[in-house]
Amino acid sequence: MRVAFLGLGAIGRPMAKHLAKQHDLTVWNRTRARADEFAAASGARAAATPREAVTGAEVVLTCLPTSREVEALLDGPDGILAGLAAGALLLDCTSGDPAGARRVAERLAARQVAFADCPVSGGTNGAEAGALTVMVGADAATFERARPLLAAFGKRIEHLGPVGAGSAMKAVNNALLAVNILAFGEGFTALAKAGVPVRKALEVLNASSGRSFVTEGLVPDRVLTGAWPNTFRLALLDKDVGIAVGFLESQGVDAPVLQLTSALMHAARAALGEEADYLEAIRLQERRTGAEIRG
Ligand code: NDP
């Protein structure tokens, strides 16, 4: 199948690598050198513009920071709409916002192009392994069309509802991730200050009811070791919590916990900058308290 992939960032690149093994793939990336490098390594073609990338494609996948960048890429003489043919399918793997997804879907529907929002979870390791969870918002027929494509990098591919439902699910997931990160940092800097051995405390936690993906999946390799690899920008997690707060508001649900989480994530982003990794929020808490969570 002729497939185009736009946005070879930290998560997009390994996703596109799997697609290149199964499909006739053309890639586009804002920074051209990254697309050229990817093409040389994968056998895919690199296009100079979004328009060139999507021309002739049956399926187009996008993976950009937010819905804003996806919407911006639709327009202009070199944009997606200038090249996309009627009958094509666009799968947006960006962790976007539900309203943005619906706006894109409407614009594409006017061109007889089907759309699904398909954000992913599982991190860069999950993407490398082709084992992502994919959260799809689409009509039933579009979901069935999308599923075999998404299976290139997805292990669990779930239809959550109409367009926007995938984005809402992803935002709630990542808001809970952010709550866990911040709460872990607070609790464990206090335990470290109190002289409780951190590794033992983590083992006890992970055998108890307060454990989470953060404490089981992230803290042992990244925090206790002080390795802090850069795999997912804190700025993007901040964006996700903001989307979740907006989504809860749209449903008339009060969100005091997530509003506070959003304010704390904004503050961490302001302190650490746009390139910091999401777990640096824990490091910031370490700096504030003078206690390190290592062991
Ligand atoms: P990165 O910041 O690593 O990459 C962003 C990509 O978007 C790059 O290809 C970048 O191009 C491109 N881009 C940025 N701004 C623009 C623009 N204005 N116009 C066109 N292209 C642009 O992000 P990730 O790959 O980490 O994340 C992508 C999406 O996936 C986000 O929505 C994120 O929340 C989500 N996600 C990320 C995960 C992760 O573990 N990293 C996990 C799950 C979801 P350039 O190379 O030129 O900078």
Tab-separated table of C-alpha atoms and ligand atoms in Angstrom:
chain	number	residue	atom	x	y	z
A	1	MET	CA	0.000	0.000	0.000
A	2	ARG	CA	1.206	3.576	-0.678
A	3	VAL	CA	1.603	5.218	2.715
A	4	ALA	CA	2.902	8.631	3.803
A	5	PHE	CA	4.188	9.458	7.293
A	6	LEU	CA	4.613	13.073	8.449
A	7	GLY	CA	6.537	13.844	11.637
A	8	LEU	CA	9.627	11.786	12.428
A	9	GLY	CA	10.037	12.834	16.053
A	10	ALA	CA	10.965	10.704	19.062
A	11	ILE	CA	7.886	8.479	18.715
A	12	GLY	CA	7.096	8.990	15.021
A	13	ARG	CA	10.449	7.676	13.813
A	14	PRO	CA	10.180	4.163	15.306
A	15	MET	CA	6.528	3.951	14.250
A	16	ALA	CA	7.438	4.836	10.667
A	17	LYS	CA	10.244	2.271	10.732
A	18	HIS	CA	7.685	-0.516	11.129
A	19	LEU	CA	5.516	0.893	8.331
A	20	ALA	CA	8.551	1.026	6.010
A	21	LYS	CA	8.940	-2.746	6.365
A	22	GLN	CA	5.367	-3.425	5.199
A	23	HIS	CA	4.465	-0.594	2.830
A	24	ASP	CA	5.634	1.660	0.038
A	25	LEU	CA	6.443	4.551	2.389
A	26	THR	CA	7.154	8.225	1.771
A	27	VAL	CA	8.135	10.389	4.743
A	28	TRP	CA	8.183	14.113	5.376
A	29	ASN	CA	9.734	15.930	8.320
A	30	ARG	CA	9.975	19.670	8.984
A	31	THR	CA	13.734	19.342	9.416
A	32	ARG	CA	14.583	17.765	6.073
A	33	ALA	CA	17.851	16.163	7.236
A	34	ARG	CA	15.897	13.849	9.587
A	35	ALA	CA	13.715	12.639	6.730
A	36	ASP	CA	16.771	12.031	4.521
A	37	GLU	CA	18.517	10.140	7.289
A	38	PHE	CA	15.411	8.029	7.906
A	39	ALA	CA	14.990	7.311	4.189
A	40	ALA	CA	18.596	6.223	3.833
A	41	ALA	CA	18.258	3.809	6.745
A	42	SER	CA	14.803	2.398	5.967
A	43	GLY	CA	14.416	2.373	2.201
A	44	ALA	CA	11.541	4.871	2.378
A	45	ARG	CA	11.439	7.963	0.137
A	46	ALA	CA	11.883	11.443	1.620
A	47	ALA	CA	9.580	14.170	0.293
A	48	ALA	CA	10.343	17.888	0.260
A	49	THR	CA	6.835	19.017	1.267
A	50	PRO	CA	3.711	17.555	2.889
A	51	ARG	CA	1.995	17.897	-0.481
A	52	GLU	CA	4.650	15.831	-2.228
A	53	ALA	CA	4.555	13.206	0.529
A	54	VAL	CA	0.794	12.629	0.395
A	55	THR	CA	0.388	12.794	-3.390
A	56	GLY	CA	-0.661	9.313	-4.502
A	57	ALA	CA	-0.845	7.985	-0.918
A	58	GLU	CA	-3.795	5.788	0.051
A	59	VAL	CA	-3.110	6.313	3.748
A	60	VAL	CA	-1.396	9.243	5.480
A	61	LEU	CA	-0.216	9.177	9.094
A	62	THR	CA	0.702	12.303	11.056
A	63	CYS	CA	2.568	12.439	14.369
A	64	LEU	CA	3.160	16.047	15.432
A	65	PRO	CA	3.324	17.813	18.807
A	66	THR	CA	-0.280	19.064	18.978
A	67	SER	CA	-3.452	19.367	16.905
A	68	ARG	CA	-2.386	22.931	16.028
A	69	GLU	CA	0.558	21.714	13.936
A	70	VAL	CA	-1.666	19.122	12.237
A	71	GLU	CA	-4.257	21.757	11.306
A	72	ALA	CA	-1.520	24.106	10.082
A	73	LEU	CA	-0.097	21.394	7.824
A	74	LEU	CA	-3.395	21.005	5.962
A	75	ASP	CA	-3.225	24.395	4.266
A	76	GLY	CA	-1.131	26.255	1.717
A	77	PRO	CA	0.229	25.347	-1.715
A	78	ASP	CA	2.549	22.728	-0.175
A	79	GLY	CA	0.058	21.490	2.421
A	80	ILE	CA	-1.644	18.129	2.833
A	81	LEU	CA	-4.932	19.197	1.233
A	82	ALA	CA	-3.123	20.279	-1.914
A	83	GLY	CA	-1.944	16.707	-2.520
A	84	LEU	CA	-4.430	14.353	-0.868
A	85	ALA	CA	-6.794	12.486	-3.190
A	86	ALA	CA	-10.486	11.754	-2.535
A	87	GLY	CA	-10.875	8.278	-1.043
A	88	ALA	CA	-7.674	8.482	1.024
A	89	LEU	CA	-7.495	7.925	4.788
A	90	LEU	CA	-5.669	10.177	7.273
A	91	LEU	CA	-4.661	8.713	10.634
A	92	ASP	CA	-3.489	11.299	13.145
A	93	CYS	CA	-1.275	9.683	15.793
A	94	THR	CA	-0.602	13.024	17.479
A	95	SER	CA	-1.797	13.225	21.092
A	96	GLY	CA	-4.140	15.997	20.021
A	97	ASP	CA	-7.279	17.518	21.436
A	98	PRO	CA	-10.770	16.212	20.699
A	99	ALA	CA	-12.068	19.485	19.226
A	100	GLY	CA	-9.007	19.776	16.969
A	101	ALA	CA	-9.554	16.209	15.762
A	102	ARG	CA	-13.176	16.975	14.931
A	103	ARG	CA	-12.184	20.118	13.011
A	104	VAL	CA	-9.645	18.173	10.937
A	105	ALA	CA	-12.184	15.394	10.306
A	106	GLU	CA	-14.743	17.913	9.028
A	107	ARG	CA	-12.295	19.550	6.656
A	108	LEU	CA	-11.208	16.188	5.291
A	109	ALA	CA	-14.768	14.908	4.960
A	110	ALA	CA	-15.459	17.840	2.626
A	111	ARG	CA	-12.745	16.312	0.377
A	112	GLN	CA	-14.054	12.728	0.741
A	113	VAL	CA	-11.072	11.810	2.901
A	114	ALA	CA	-11.706	9.615	5.958
A	115	PHE	CA	-10.100	10.471	9.305
A	116	ALA	CA	-9.340	8.834	12.640
A	117	ASP	CA	-7.562	10.241	15.674
A	118	CYS	CA	-5.215	7.460	16.809
A	119	PRO	CA	-2.928	8.603	19.625
A	120	VAL	CA	-0.575	5.999	21.004
A	121	SER	CA	0.808	4.969	24.379
A	122	GLY	CA	3.816	2.856	25.283
A	123	GLY	CA	6.701	5.272	24.824
A	124	THR	CA	9.657	5.056	22.491
A	125	ASN	CA	10.503	1.545	23.712
A	126	GLY	CA	6.967	0.387	22.937
A	127	ALA	CA	7.220	1.982	19.511
A	128	GLU	CA	10.560	0.273	18.781
A	129	ALA	CA	9.006	-3.051	19.810
A	130	GLY	CA	5.852	-2.482	17.727
A	131	ALA	CA	3.857	-2.894	20.927
A	132	LEU	CA	2.008	0.417	21.315
A	133	THR	CA	-1.534	0.803	22.580
A	134	VAL	CA	-3.524	2.751	19.983
A	135	MET	CA	-6.635	4.696	21.031
A	136	VAL	CA	-8.868	5.275	18.040
A	137	GLY	CA	-11.672	7.771	17.503
A	138	ALA	CA	-13.518	7.154	14.225
A	139	ASP	CA	-16.670	5.745	12.697
A	140	ALA	CA	-16.797	1.954	12.613
A	141	ALA	CA	-15.935	1.599	8.911
A	142	THR	CA	-12.908	3.909	9.204
A	143	PHE	CA	-11.694	2.010	12.255
A	144	GLU	CA	-11.788	-1.275	10.325
A	145	ARG	CA	-9.832	0.353	7.486
A	146	ALA	CA	-7.291	1.781	9.890
A	147	ARG	CA	-6.711	-1.298	12.018
A	148	PRO	CA	-4.332	-3.242	9.697
A	149	LEU	CA	-2.197	-0.120	9.207
A	150	LEU	CA	-2.028	0.595	12.916
A	151	ALA	CA	-1.086	-3.035	13.587
A	152	ALA	CA	2.347	-2.275	12.097
A	153	PHE	CA	3.287	-0.583	15.400
A	154	GLY	CA	0.304	-1.289	17.661
A	155	LYS	CA	-0.315	-4.336	19.804
A	156	ARG	CA	-3.589	-3.266	21.389
A	157	ILE	CA	-5.740	-1.253	19.001
A	158	GLU	CA	-9.013	-0.077	20.523
A	159	HIS	CA	-11.978	1.782	19.051
A	160	LEU	CA	-13.126	4.244	21.750
A	161	GLY	CA	-15.927	6.022	19.884
A	162	PRO	CA	-16.372	8.729	17.230
A	163	VAL	CA	-13.636	11.154	16.135
A	164	GLY	CA	-12.201	12.845	19.237
A	165	ALA	CA	-12.708	9.849	21.543
A	166	GLY	CA	-9.145	8.578	21.005
A	167	SER	CA	-7.708	11.997	21.899
A	168	ALA	CA	-9.893	12.265	25.002
A	169	MET	CA	-8.799	8.809	26.187
A	170	LYS	CA	-5.131	9.616	25.620
A	171	ALA	CA	-5.376	12.949	27.453
A	172	VAL	CA	-6.989	11.306	30.494
A	173	ASN	CA	-4.328	8.566	30.452
A	174	ASN	CA	-1.488	11.076	30.367
A	175	ALA	CA	-3.095	13.272	33.021
A	176	LEU	CA	-3.083	10.249	35.341
A	177	LEU	CA	0.544	9.615	34.406
A	178	ALA	CA	1.384	13.211	35.374
A	179	VAL	CA	-0.449	12.892	38.712
A	180	ASN	CA	1.573	9.755	39.458
A	181	ILE	CA	4.886	11.383	38.567
A	182	LEU	CA	4.302	14.453	40.732
A	183	ALA	CA	2.880	12.518	43.670
A	184	PHE	CA	5.727	9.993	43.535
A	185	GLY	CA	8.299	12.818	43.580
A	186	GLU	CA	6.679	14.413	46.618
A	187	GLY	CA	6.277	11.190	48.586
A	188	PHE	CA	9.721	9.794	47.870
A	189	THR	CA	11.722	12.973	48.472
A	190	ALA	CA	10.066	12.998	51.905
A	191	LEU	CA	10.959	9.328	52.520
A	192	ALA	CA	14.566	10.001	51.412
A	193	LYS	CA	14.803	12.998	53.763
A	194	ALA	CA	13.480	10.853	56.593
A	195	GLY	CA	16.316	8.371	55.980
A	196	VAL	CA	14.167	5.514	54.646
A	197	PRO	CA	16.307	3.479	52.177
A	198	VAL	CA	14.901	4.421	48.794
A	199	ARG	CA	15.330	1.094	46.986
A	200	LYS	CA	13.663	-0.777	49.822
A	201	ALA	CA	10.850	1.801	49.922
A	202	LEU	CA	10.292	1.297	46.182
A	203	GLU	CA	10.217	-2.495	46.556
A	204	VAL	CA	7.639	-2.167	49.338
A	205	LEU	CA	5.564	0.267	47.298
A	206	ASN	CA	5.630	-2.033	44.276
A	207	ALA	CA	4.329	-4.863	46.470
A	208	SER	CA	1.572	-2.592	47.817
A	209	SER	CA	-1.493	-0.697	46.671
A	210	GLY	CA	0.174	2.634	45.808
A	211	ARG	CA	2.195	1.168	42.918
A	212	SER	CA	1.746	2.413	39.368
A	213	PHE	CA	3.382	2.289	35.943
A	214	VAL	CA	5.590	5.130	37.133
A	215	THR	CA	6.874	3.242	40.167
A	216	GLU	CA	7.133	-0.136	38.425
A	217	GLY	CA	8.034	0.806	34.858
A	218	LEU	CA	9.965	4.058	35.076
A	219	VAL	CA	11.495	4.730	38.465
A	220	PRO	CA	13.782	1.652	38.725
A	221	ASP	CA	15.660	2.296	35.449
A	222	ARG	CA	15.506	6.051	35.211
A	223	VAL	CA	15.266	7.621	38.643
A	224	LEU	CA	17.057	5.243	41.018
A	225	THR	CA	19.939	5.047	38.539
A	226	GLY	CA	19.978	8.805	37.846
A	227	ALA	CA	20.019	7.983	34.111
A	228	TRP	CA	17.264	10.447	33.032
A	229	PRO	CA	17.128	9.535	29.316
A	230	ASN	CA	15.229	11.953	27.044
A	231	THR	CA	12.332	10.081	25.441
A	232	PHE	CA	9.215	12.230	25.897
A	233	ARG	CA	9.309	15.959	26.369
A	234	LEU	CA	7.794	17.365	29.533
A	235	ALA	CA	6.323	20.142	27.368
A	236	LEU	CA	4.225	17.478	25.609
A	237	LEU	CA	2.999	15.983	28.887
A	238	ASP	CA	2.091	19.498	30.053
A	239	LYS	CA	0.107	19.875	26.822
A	240	ASP	CA	-1.664	16.560	27.494
A	241	VAL	CA	-2.746	17.558	31.011
A	242	GLY	CA	-4.090	20.826	29.599
A	243	ILE	CA	-6.104	18.875	27.026
A	244	ALA	CA	-7.460	16.621	29.780
A	245	VAL	CA	-8.579	19.615	31.875
A	246	GLY	CA	-10.320	21.084	28.825
A	247	PHE	CA	-11.967	17.759	28.101
A	248	LEU	CA	-13.281	17.408	31.678
A	249	GLU	CA	-14.608	20.967	31.522
A	250	SER	CA	-16.345	20.159	28.228
A	251	GLN	CA	-18.154	17.348	30.040
A	252	GLY	CA	-19.125	19.570	32.997
A	253	VAL	CA	-16.835	17.588	35.322
A	254	ASP	CA	-14.984	19.554	38.030
A	255	ALA	CA	-11.243	18.886	37.866
A	256	PRO	CA	-9.502	20.252	40.984
A	257	VAL	CA	-6.814	17.533	40.987
A	258	LEU	CA	-6.044	17.831	37.286
A	259	GLN	CA	-6.129	21.644	37.396
A	260	LEU	CA	-3.490	21.618	40.115
A	261	THR	CA	-1.503	18.999	38.179
A	262	SER	CA	-1.702	21.218	35.108
A	263	ALA	CA	-0.464	24.261	37.057
A	264	LEU	CA	2.444	22.241	38.484
A	265	MET	CA	3.346	20.873	35.043
A	266	HIS	CA	3.266	24.412	33.576
A	267	ALA	CA	5.615	25.552	36.340
A	268	ALA	CA	7.959	22.601	35.715
A	269	ARG	CA	7.974	23.364	31.980
A	270	ALA	CA	8.764	27.020	32.650
A	271	ALA	CA	11.613	26.029	34.989
A	272	LEU	CA	13.111	23.247	32.865
A	273	GLY	CA	12.464	24.370	29.287
A	274	GLU	CA	10.972	22.848	26.148
A	275	GLU	CA	13.505	20.046	25.710
A	276	ALA	CA	13.460	18.558	29.227
A	277	ASP	CA	12.270	14.977	29.619
A	278	TYR	CA	8.976	14.404	31.472
A	279	LEU	CA	10.621	12.655	34.421
A	280	GLU	CA	12.708	15.760	35.042
A	281	ALA	CA	9.669	16.912	37.031
A	282	ILE	CA	10.900	14.507	39.728
A	283	ARG	CA	14.406	15.959	39.477
A	284	LEU	CA	12.978	19.435	39.993
A	285	GLN	CA	11.325	18.211	43.183
A	286	GLU	CA	14.694	16.734	44.247
A	287	ARG	CA	16.341	20.118	43.685
A	288	ARG	CA	13.671	21.923	45.689
A	289	THR	CA	13.940	19.574	48.637
A	290	GLY	CA	17.650	18.772	48.479
A	291	ALA	CA	16.787	15.048	48.640
A	292	GLU	CA	17.752	12.557	45.911
A	293	ILE	CA	15.729	9.448	45.084
A	294	ARG	CA	18.582	7.004	44.270
A	295	GLY	CA	19.497	3.531	45.293
B	1	NDP	P1	9.058	15.342	19.191
B	1	NDP	O1	9.115	16.684	19.808
B	1	NDP	O2	10.169	14.382	19.408
B	1	NDP	O3	8.863	15.480	17.603
B	1	NDP	C1	7.921	16.344	17.068
B	1	NDP	C2	7.820	16.149	15.580
B	1	NDP	O4	6.930	17.163	15.062
B	1	NDP	C3	9.134	16.345	14.839
B	1	NDP	O5	9.111	15.562	13.675
B	1	NDP	C4	9.098	17.828	14.513
B	1	NDP	O6	9.908	18.166	13.406
B	1	NDP	C5	7.650	17.981	14.149
B	1	NDP	N1	7.177	19.369	14.274
B	1	NDP	C6	7.265	20.160	15.350
B	1	NDP	N2	6.685	21.353	15.100
B	1	NDP	C7	6.259	21.297	13.807
B	1	NDP	C8	5.605	22.216	12.959
B	1	NDP	N3	5.254	23.445	13.367
B	1	NDP	N4	5.310	21.834	11.700
B	1	NDP	C9	5.650	20.605	11.261
B	1	NDP	N5	6.279	19.678	12.014
B	1	NDP	C10	6.568	20.032	13.282
B	1	NDP	O7	7.670	14.722	19.656
B	1	NDP	P2	7.291	13.170	19.844
B	1	NDP	O8	7.635	12.420	18.623
B	1	NDP	O9	7.769	12.713	21.165
B	1	NDP	O10	5.690	13.322	19.976
B	1	NDP	C11	4.829	13.439	18.852
B	1	NDP	C12	3.395	13.248	19.379
B	1	NDP	O11	3.290	11.945	19.965
B	1	NDP	C13	3.027	14.250	20.490
B	1	NDP	O12	1.682	14.593	20.383
B	1	NDP	C14	3.303	13.464	21.776
B	1	NDP	O13	2.529	13.953	22.847
B	1	NDP	C15	2.915	12.047	21.345
B	1	NDP	N6	3.533	10.946	22.076
B	1	NDP	C16	4.892	10.901	22.351
B	1	NDP	C17	5.433	9.808	23.048
B	1	NDP	C18	6.898	9.705	23.370
B	1	NDP	O14	7.261	8.778	24.144
B	1	NDP	N7	7.783	10.545	22.860
B	1	NDP	C19	4.565	8.722	23.540
B	1	NDP	C20	3.195	8.821	23.131
B	1	NDP	C21	2.697	9.910	22.466
B	1	NDP	P3	11.458	18.579	13.574
B	1	NDP	O15	12.234	17.304	13.422
B	1	NDP	O16	11.685	19.548	12.474
B	1	NDP	O17	11.596	19.218	14.942
